[in-house]
Coordinates of C-alpha atoms and ligand atoms in Angstrom, one line a residue:
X1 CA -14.2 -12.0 29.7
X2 CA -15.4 -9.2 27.2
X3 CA -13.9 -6.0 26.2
X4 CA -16.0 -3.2 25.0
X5 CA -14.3 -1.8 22.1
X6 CA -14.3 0.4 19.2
X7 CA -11.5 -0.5 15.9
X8 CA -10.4 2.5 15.4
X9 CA -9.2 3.3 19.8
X10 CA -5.6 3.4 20.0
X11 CA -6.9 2.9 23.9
X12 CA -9.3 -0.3 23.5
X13 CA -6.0 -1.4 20.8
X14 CA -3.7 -1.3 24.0
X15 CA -5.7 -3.7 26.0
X16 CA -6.6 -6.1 22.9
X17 CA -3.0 -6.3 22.6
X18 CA -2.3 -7.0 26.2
X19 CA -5.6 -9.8 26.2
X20 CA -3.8 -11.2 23.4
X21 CA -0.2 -10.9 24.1
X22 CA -1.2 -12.5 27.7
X23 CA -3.0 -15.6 26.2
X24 CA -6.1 -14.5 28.1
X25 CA -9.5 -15.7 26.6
X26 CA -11.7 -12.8 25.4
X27 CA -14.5 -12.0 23.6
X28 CA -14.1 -8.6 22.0
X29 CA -17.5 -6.5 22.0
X30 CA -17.4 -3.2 19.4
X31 CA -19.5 -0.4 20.2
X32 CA -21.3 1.9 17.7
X33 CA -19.3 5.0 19.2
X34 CA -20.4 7.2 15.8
X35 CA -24.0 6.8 16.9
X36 CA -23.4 7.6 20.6
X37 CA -23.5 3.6 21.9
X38 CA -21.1 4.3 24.7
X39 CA -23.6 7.5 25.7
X40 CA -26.5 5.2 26.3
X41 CA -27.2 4.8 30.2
X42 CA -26.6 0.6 29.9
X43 CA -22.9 1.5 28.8
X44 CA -22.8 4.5 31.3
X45 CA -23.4 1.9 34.3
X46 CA -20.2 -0.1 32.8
X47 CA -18.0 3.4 32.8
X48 CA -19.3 6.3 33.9
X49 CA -16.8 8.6 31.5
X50 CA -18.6 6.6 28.5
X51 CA -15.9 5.4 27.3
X52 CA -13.8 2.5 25.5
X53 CA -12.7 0.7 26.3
X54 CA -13.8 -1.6 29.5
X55 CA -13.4 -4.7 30.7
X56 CA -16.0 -7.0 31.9
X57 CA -15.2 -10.1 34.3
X58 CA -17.5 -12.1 36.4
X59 CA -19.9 -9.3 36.8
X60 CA -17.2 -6.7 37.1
X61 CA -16.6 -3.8 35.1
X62 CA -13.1 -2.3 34.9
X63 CA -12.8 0.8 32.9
X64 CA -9.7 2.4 31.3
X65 CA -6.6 0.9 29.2
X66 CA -4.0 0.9 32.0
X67 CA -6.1 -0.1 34.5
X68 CA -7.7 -3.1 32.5
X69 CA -3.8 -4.2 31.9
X70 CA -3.0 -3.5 35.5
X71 CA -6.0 -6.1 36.6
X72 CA -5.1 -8.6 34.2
X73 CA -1.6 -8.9 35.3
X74 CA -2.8 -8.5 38.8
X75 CA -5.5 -11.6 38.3
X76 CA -3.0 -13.9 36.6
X77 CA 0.0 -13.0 38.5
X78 CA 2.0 -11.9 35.6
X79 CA 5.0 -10.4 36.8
X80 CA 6.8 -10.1 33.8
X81 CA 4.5 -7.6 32.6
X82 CA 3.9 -6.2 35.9
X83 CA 6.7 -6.4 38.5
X84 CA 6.0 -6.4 42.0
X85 CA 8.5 -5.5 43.2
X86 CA 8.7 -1.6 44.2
X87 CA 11.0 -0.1 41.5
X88 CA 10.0 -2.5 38.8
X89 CA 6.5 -1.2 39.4
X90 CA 7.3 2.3 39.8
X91 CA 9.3 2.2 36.6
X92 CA 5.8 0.4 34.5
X93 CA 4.0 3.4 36.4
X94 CA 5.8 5.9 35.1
X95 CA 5.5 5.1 31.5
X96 CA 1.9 4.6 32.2
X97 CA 2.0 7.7 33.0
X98 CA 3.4 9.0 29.9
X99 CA 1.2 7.2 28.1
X100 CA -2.5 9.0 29.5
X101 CA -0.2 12.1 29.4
X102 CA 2.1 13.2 26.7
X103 CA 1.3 9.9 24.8
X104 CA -2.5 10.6 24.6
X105 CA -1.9 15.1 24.2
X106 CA 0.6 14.6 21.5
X107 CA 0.6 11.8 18.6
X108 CA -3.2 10.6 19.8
X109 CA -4.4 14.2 19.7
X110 CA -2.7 14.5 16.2
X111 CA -4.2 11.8 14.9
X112 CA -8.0 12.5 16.4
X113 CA -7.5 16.0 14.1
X114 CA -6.8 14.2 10.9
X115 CA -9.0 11.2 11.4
X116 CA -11.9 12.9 13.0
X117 CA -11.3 16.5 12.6
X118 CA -10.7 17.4 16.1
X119 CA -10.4 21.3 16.4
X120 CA -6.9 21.4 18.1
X121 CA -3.5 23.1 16.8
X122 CA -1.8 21.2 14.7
X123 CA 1.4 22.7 15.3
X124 CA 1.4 22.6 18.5
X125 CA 0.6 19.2 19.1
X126 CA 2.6 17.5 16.8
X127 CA 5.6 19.5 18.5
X128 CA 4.5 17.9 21.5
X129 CA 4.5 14.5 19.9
X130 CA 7.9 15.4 18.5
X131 CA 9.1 16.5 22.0
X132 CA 7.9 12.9 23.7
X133 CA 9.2 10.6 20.9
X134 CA 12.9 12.7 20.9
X135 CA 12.8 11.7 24.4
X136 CA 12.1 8.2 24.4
X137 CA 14.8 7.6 21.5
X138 CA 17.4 8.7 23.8
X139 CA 16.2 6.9 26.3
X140 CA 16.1 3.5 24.3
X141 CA 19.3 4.0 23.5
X142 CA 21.1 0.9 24.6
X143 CA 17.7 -0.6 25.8
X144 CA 15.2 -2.9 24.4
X145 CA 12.5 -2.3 26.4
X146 CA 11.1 0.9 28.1
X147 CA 10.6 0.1 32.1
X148 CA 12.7 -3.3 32.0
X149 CA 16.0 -4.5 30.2
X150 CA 15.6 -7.8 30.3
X151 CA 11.8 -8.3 28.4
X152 CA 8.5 -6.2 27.6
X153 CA 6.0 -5.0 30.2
X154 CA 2.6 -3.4 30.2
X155 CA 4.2 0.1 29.7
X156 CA 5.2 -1.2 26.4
X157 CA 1.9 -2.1 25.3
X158 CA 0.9 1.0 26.2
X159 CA 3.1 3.1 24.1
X160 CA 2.6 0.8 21.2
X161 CA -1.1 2.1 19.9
X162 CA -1.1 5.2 19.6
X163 CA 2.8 5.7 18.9
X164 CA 3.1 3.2 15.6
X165 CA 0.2 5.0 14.6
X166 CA 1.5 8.4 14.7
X167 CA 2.1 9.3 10.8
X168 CA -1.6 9.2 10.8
X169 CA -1.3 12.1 12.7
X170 CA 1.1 13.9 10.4
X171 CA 3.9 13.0 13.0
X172 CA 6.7 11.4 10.8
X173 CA 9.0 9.1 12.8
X174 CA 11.8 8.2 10.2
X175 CA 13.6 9.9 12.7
X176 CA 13.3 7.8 15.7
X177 CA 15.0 4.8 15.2
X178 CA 15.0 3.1 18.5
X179 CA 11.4 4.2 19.1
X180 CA 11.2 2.2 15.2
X181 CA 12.8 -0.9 16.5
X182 CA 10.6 -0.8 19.8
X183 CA 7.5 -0.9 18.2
X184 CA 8.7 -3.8 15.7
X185 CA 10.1 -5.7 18.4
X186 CA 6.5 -5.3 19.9
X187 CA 4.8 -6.6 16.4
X188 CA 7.2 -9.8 16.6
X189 CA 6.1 -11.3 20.3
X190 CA 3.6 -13.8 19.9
X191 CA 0.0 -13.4 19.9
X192 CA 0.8 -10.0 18.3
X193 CA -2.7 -8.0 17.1
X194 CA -2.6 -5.7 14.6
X195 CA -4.1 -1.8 14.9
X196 CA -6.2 -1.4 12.1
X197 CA -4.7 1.6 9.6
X198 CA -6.1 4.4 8.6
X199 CA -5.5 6.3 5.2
X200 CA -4.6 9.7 6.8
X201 CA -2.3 11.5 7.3
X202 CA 1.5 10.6 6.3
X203 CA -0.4 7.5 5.2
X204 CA -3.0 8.9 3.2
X205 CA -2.0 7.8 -0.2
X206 CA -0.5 10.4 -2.4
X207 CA -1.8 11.8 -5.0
X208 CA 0.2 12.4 -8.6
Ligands
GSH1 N1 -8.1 7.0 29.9 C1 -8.9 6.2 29.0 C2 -9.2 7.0 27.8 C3 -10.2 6.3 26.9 C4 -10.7 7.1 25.7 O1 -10.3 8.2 25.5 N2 -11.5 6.4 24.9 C5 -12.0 7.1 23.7 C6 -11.8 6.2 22.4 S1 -10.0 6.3 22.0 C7 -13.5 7.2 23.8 O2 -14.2 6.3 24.3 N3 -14.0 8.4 23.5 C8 -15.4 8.7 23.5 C9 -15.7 9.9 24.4 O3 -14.9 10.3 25.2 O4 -16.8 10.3 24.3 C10 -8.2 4.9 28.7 O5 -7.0 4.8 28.8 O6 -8.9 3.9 28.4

C-alpha cells in the first residue's frame, strides 16, 4: 500500500497517522507539490482534485484523508476506530465533518497564511479557529475522546493535524485545556507519528 504525500499536509499527516496508529504496512510516497507534481496528468488519474494525499491499494486509488481512513477501517474491520453500528458511526461522521469544515477554514487556513502566505484574513480566520476550539473544550469536558468515551476513533485522528499545529497559525491554545490533553493523549497511543513543525507563527522563534 502507498500513500502519496507531501511533509508539510496536515491532511496526508491525518492518514500517516491512522496507517501507523492501525499497524497497517505502507510505503509513504512524497510529492514535489512546490513544483506542481500533483498537477502532472499521471497524478491527476490517481485524484482528479490533484491533491494529497491518496491512497493506492491493489490497483486502487482512494483520494482524500477521511475517506482513505474510512477504507482502512472498512478493509481491516476496525471497529474501534470506526463503529458500525448506526450512532457510533454517525457520531465519527460528524467530527469528520468538522474536520473538512471548520477544522480545515479555521486553524488550517491560519496556518496556510503564515506558512505559505495565503491571501486570507487573518482575523477572521483565527476567530473562526477560536470559535471551533472553544467548542470542542466544552465538549471534552468530562470526556477523553471526541465521538467515543470509552477509546479513540478516526474522528480523533482527524482533529489531531491540523489542531496541534495551530500556533503555527498564530492560533494560541494555552487556553484550551482539554483540547491540550486530547491531542497529548493522541501523541501517547502507540505507533504514534510525529507532524513535522514549522518555525512560524507562535512558533517562530522570538527574536531579542
Ligand atoms: N479534502 C482533502 C483535502 C486535501 C488537501 O487540501 N490537500 C492539500 C495539501 S494539505 C493539497 O494537495 N493542495 C494542493 C492543491 O489543492 O493544489 C483531504 O481531506 O484529503
Amino acid at each position: 500500500m502507498k500513500l502519496y504525500s507531501f511533509p508539510l499536509s496536515g491532511h496526508a499527516h491525518r492518514a500517516e497517522l491512522f496507517l501507523s496508529l492501525a499497524k497497517i504496512d505502507h510505503e509513504v510516497v512524497h510529492l514535489d507539490l512546490p513544483s506542481g507534481a500533483h498537477k502532472r496528468p499521471e497524478f491527476l488519474k490517481k485524484n482528479i482534485f490533484g491533491q494529497v494525499p491518496v491512497l493506492e491499494d491493489e490497483g486502487i486509488h482512494i483520494a482524500d484523508s477521511h475517506a482513505i481512513m474510512v477504507y482502512l477501517a472498512k478493509k481491516y474491520d476496525l471497529r474501534d476506530w470506526y463503529p458500525d453500528d448506526a450512532r457510533g458511526a454517525a457520531e465519527v461522521q460528524r467530527w469528520l465533518a468538522i474536520s473538512a469544515g471548520p477544522l480545515a477554514y479555521g486553524p488550517a487556513a491560519a496556518r496556510l497564511i503564515t506558512l505559505f502566505g495565503a491571501k486570507l484574513d487573518p482575523e477572521v480566520i483565527t476567530a473562526r479557529a477560536h470559535k471551533l476550539f472553544g467548542t470542542v473544550e466544552a465538549h471534552l469536558v468530562g470526556r477523553q475522546w471526541l465521538a467515543s468515551d470509552a477509546h479513540p476513533t478516526i474522528a480523533d485522528v482527524a482533529f489531531y493535524s491540523y489542531a496541534h499545529h495551530a500556533p503555527e497559525g498564530n492560533v494560541d491554545l494555552s487556553a484550551y485545556p482539554n483540547v491540550q490533553a486530547l491531542l497529548s493523549r493522541i501523541e501517547s497511543l502507540p505507533g504514534f507519528v510525529e507532524f513535522v513543525e514549522s518555525p512560524v507563527g507562535l512558533r517562530a522563534p522570538s527574536v531579542s
